[in-house]
């Protein structure tokens, strides 16, 4: 028996430059239409026919297509069958600004994905991005994921590697880590961290991940938890620790702490006092 069709939509008021949708086992057919944003579509399962201008192309699993904003197209399941797909919508001006920021290029035309990227890799990257966008992760993580996807997809690889691994990378990383440490309880925006690093946002994300294995936001959360472990030894109330370290509330603090330490802060304190937890 066929599975019921499911459609999921994602958008965030804090990230107005991106939207996404996923459909599973869809039988929907679309009349020719256009989008206000540039879009990338990926086939997860089944087969479809893509029409774009004079192009008529049969799409199968792992195929990815790029559609500039405002251009008429349609994509429908082949022979009225079922198919599963993903769509990512990105504001054209925002993508152009990211490309220009990263490469110092004067972006006059509509930015286009790098043509040398194999479709299966583009599909895997889009799938990974959507897994983050549809998750419960913080908007800072989602912004980082979209920026990384755009940088990996639209910026020449030679420039990305050179800047992320260049001689200035360690000094830039040290400045950002020092700023995070000094303002551990503050909300630090990617723009501010990139300015401190004297890098584009994309190159900061790539450099930081190359050297630490984390995004700057994840690093800040990790450092907050390390500081929380110290403050718990001082017998401070949990609500005060949560406020000092910039957590939304005590419940948020407990949840994040348990994700990284395996017990909640109160249990951790009790175990420490019994000498059951060793550093």
XYZ file of C-alpha atoms in Angstrom:
279
model
C 0.000 0.000 0.000
C 1.499 3.421 -0.949
C 2.682 5.603 1.896
C 0.728 8.827 2.458
C 2.237 11.971 1.013
C 4.002 14.208 3.521
C 5.039 17.811 2.970
C 7.267 19.753 5.365
C 8.055 23.452 5.199
C 10.765 25.378 7.030
C 11.369 29.086 7.444
C 12.582 31.348 10.253
C 11.892 35.024 10.809
C 15.499 35.319 11.971
C 16.816 33.917 8.669
C 14.644 35.563 6.010
C 17.109 34.786 3.201
C 16.322 31.049 3.142
C 13.331 28.717 3.015
C 13.030 24.994 2.459
C 10.523 22.255 1.828
C 10.600 18.469 1.607
C 7.991 16.175 0.075
C 7.776 12.419 0.419
C 5.811 10.100 -1.895
C 4.184 13.044 -3.601
C 1.781 12.754 -6.545
C 1.267 16.518 -6.854
C 1.645 18.060 -10.303
C 2.521 21.701 -10.839
C 1.626 24.115 -13.613
C 4.504 26.188 -15.012
C 5.506 28.742 -12.392
C 8.378 30.876 -11.093
C 9.841 31.615 -7.660
C 10.797 34.956 -6.181
C 14.015 33.385 -4.859
C 16.650 31.297 -6.614
C 16.055 27.636 -5.910
C 17.725 24.256 -5.927
C 15.653 21.118 -6.294
C 16.831 17.601 -5.520
C 15.215 14.243 -6.233
C 15.310 11.809 -3.310
C 13.346 8.971 -4.892
C 11.274 8.244 -7.991
C 11.540 9.966 -11.363
C 10.320 13.303 -12.700
C 10.395 15.476 -15.794
C 11.948 18.937 -15.431
C 10.944 21.682 -17.867
C 12.897 24.938 -17.878
C 12.759 27.118 -20.958
C 13.466 24.826 -23.889
C 15.033 22.239 -21.621
C 13.171 18.996 -20.962
C 15.148 16.736 -18.683
C 14.379 13.456 -16.955
C 15.465 13.501 -13.320
C 16.261 10.493 -11.158
C 17.423 9.949 -7.604
C 20.307 12.249 -6.503
C 19.796 14.671 -9.393
C 19.901 18.374 -8.485
C 18.718 21.323 -10.592
C 19.297 25.057 -10.213
C 16.572 27.568 -11.116
C 17.251 31.326 -11.089
C 14.621 33.545 -9.507
C 11.806 34.593 -11.801
C 12.370 31.881 -14.426
C 9.400 29.751 -15.484
C 9.725 26.021 -14.934
C 7.885 22.964 -13.691
C 8.855 19.539 -12.422
C 6.369 16.702 -12.132
C 6.467 12.958 -11.450
C 6.971 10.819 -14.512
C 3.879 8.903 -15.753
C 1.783 10.246 -12.873
C 3.868 8.278 -10.403
C 5.142 9.152 -6.953
C 8.366 10.892 -6.100
C 10.185 12.439 -3.155
C 12.118 15.685 -3.386
C 13.683 18.635 -1.577
C 13.589 22.329 -2.455
C 15.824 25.076 -1.101
C 14.997 28.732 -1.771
C 17.645 31.427 -1.317
C 17.402 35.187 -1.711
C 19.421 36.066 -4.813
C 20.847 39.320 -3.446
C 21.877 37.597 -0.217
C 23.684 34.816 -2.100
C 25.416 37.410 -4.285
C 26.527 39.314 -1.182
C 27.969 36.135 0.353
C 29.866 35.299 -2.842
C 31.221 38.832 -3.129
C 32.156 38.930 0.558
C 34.032 35.647 0.252
C 35.818 36.083 -3.046
C 36.183 39.847 -3.551
C 34.513 39.323 -6.921
C 32.284 41.973 -8.435
C 29.138 39.886 -8.716
C 27.060 41.373 -11.515
C 25.202 38.318 -12.814
C 22.965 35.892 -10.964
C 25.265 33.658 -8.878
C 25.348 30.080 -10.077
C 26.529 26.888 -8.341
C 29.959 25.586 -9.260
C 29.410 23.354 -12.319
C 32.155 20.871 -11.410
C 30.396 19.637 -8.269
C 28.964 16.132 -8.920
C 25.212 15.875 -8.524
C 25.486 13.212 -5.817
C 27.678 15.526 -3.712
C 25.321 18.467 -4.230
C 22.435 16.214 -3.211
C 24.259 15.024 -0.088
C 25.064 18.604 0.925
C 21.473 19.726 0.448
C 20.217 16.735 2.439
C 22.617 17.556 5.264
C 21.539 21.202 5.229
C 17.851 20.325 5.390
C 18.483 17.928 8.268
C 19.807 20.936 10.191
C 17.080 23.346 9.082
C 14.270 20.972 10.067
C 15.890 20.127 13.413
C 15.468 21.817 16.801
C 18.933 23.347 16.635
C 19.536 27.022 17.357
C 19.110 29.550 14.547
C 22.832 30.335 14.841
C 23.577 26.744 13.815
C 21.113 27.014 10.946
C 22.604 30.285 9.723
C 26.049 28.672 9.801
C 24.716 25.674 7.861
C 23.165 27.851 5.131
C 26.308 29.974 4.828
C 28.491 26.875 4.606
C 26.224 25.364 1.953
C 26.282 28.544 -0.138
C 30.042 28.901 0.226
C 30.703 25.275 -0.671
C 28.304 25.445 -3.613
C 28.964 28.877 -5.144
C 32.528 29.937 -4.229
C 35.579 28.668 -6.160
C 37.285 25.928 -4.159
C 40.776 27.365 -4.657
C 39.840 30.571 -2.834
C 38.034 28.724 -0.042
C 40.973 26.429 0.726
C 43.563 29.185 0.503
C 41.791 31.479 2.930
C 40.750 28.820 5.449
C 44.265 27.344 5.647
C 46.307 30.476 5.030
C 49.000 31.864 7.345
C 46.564 34.331 8.927
C 44.169 31.584 10.053
C 45.752 30.821 13.488
C 45.819 34.499 14.471
C 42.231 34.982 13.315
C 41.146 31.922 15.255
C 42.904 33.155 18.392
C 41.118 36.518 18.209
C 37.710 34.890 17.841
C 38.298 32.412 20.642
C 39.457 35.240 22.928
C 36.330 37.261 22.139
C 34.110 34.261 22.877
C 35.908 33.679 26.178
C 35.610 37.329 27.210
C 31.905 37.473 26.360
C 30.852 33.942 27.200
C 27.384 34.913 28.398
C 26.609 37.280 25.517
C 24.865 36.597 22.233
C 27.617 36.834 19.637
C 26.528 37.208 16.054
C 28.414 35.724 13.134
C 28.901 39.187 11.613
C 30.692 40.362 14.774
C 32.900 37.281 14.945
C 33.801 37.587 11.271
C 34.751 41.242 11.805
C 36.987 40.210 14.715
C 38.615 37.551 12.532
C 38.879 39.952 9.571
C 37.376 37.261 7.386
C 34.139 36.643 5.544
C 31.521 34.746 7.509
C 31.963 31.679 5.315
C 35.734 31.620 5.655
C 35.455 32.105 9.403
C 33.133 29.093 9.641
C 35.419 26.982 7.488
C 38.566 28.080 9.337
C 37.018 27.560 12.763
C 35.773 24.099 11.844
C 39.114 23.139 10.301
C 40.921 23.990 13.531
C 38.399 23.044 16.227
C 35.885 20.669 14.646
C 33.068 23.030 15.692
C 31.293 26.169 14.567
C 31.913 29.298 16.679
C 28.438 28.981 18.216
C 29.011 25.338 19.160
C 32.391 26.311 20.629
C 30.759 29.005 22.758
C 28.172 26.542 24.056
C 30.909 24.050 24.894
C 32.884 26.714 26.746
C 29.739 27.725 28.651
C 29.301 24.163 29.854
C 32.940 23.973 30.937
C 32.503 27.207 32.891
C 29.226 25.902 34.353
C 31.056 22.906 35.790
C 33.347 25.300 37.642
C 30.455 27.430 38.900
C 28.588 24.362 40.121
C 31.457 23.728 42.543
C 30.803 27.173 44.043
C 27.292 26.125 45.106
C 25.666 28.916 43.089
C 21.942 28.491 42.328
C 21.266 26.897 38.952
C 19.154 29.852 37.853
C 22.048 32.236 38.543
C 24.506 30.072 36.605
C 22.091 29.903 33.682
C 21.712 33.685 33.667
C 25.453 34.343 33.951
C 26.236 32.074 31.026
C 23.587 33.404 28.664
C 21.154 30.494 28.632
C 17.525 31.369 27.931
C 16.408 29.957 31.278
C 17.206 27.240 33.806
C 15.410 24.575 31.746
C 17.496 25.436 28.681
C 20.665 25.263 30.774
C 19.727 21.829 32.122
C 18.969 20.449 28.665
C 22.189 21.680 27.070
C 24.283 20.585 30.058
C 22.862 17.058 29.966
C 23.554 16.760 26.223
C 27.258 17.228 26.933
C 27.768 15.742 30.412
C 25.101 12.966 30.404
C 23.561 14.158 33.682
C 21.719 17.357 34.552
C 23.513 20.089 36.575
C 21.915 19.159 39.887
C 22.881 15.504 39.521
C 26.373 16.499 38.448
C 26.789 18.651 41.569
C 25.593 15.848 43.855
C 27.914 13.332 42.218
C 30.838 15.759 42.445
C 30.194 16.218 46.114
C 30.336 12.449 46.575
C 33.550 12.250 44.539
C 31.790 10.103 41.938
C 32.842 12.403 39.097
C 36.489 12.934 38.320
C 37.961 15.551 35.966
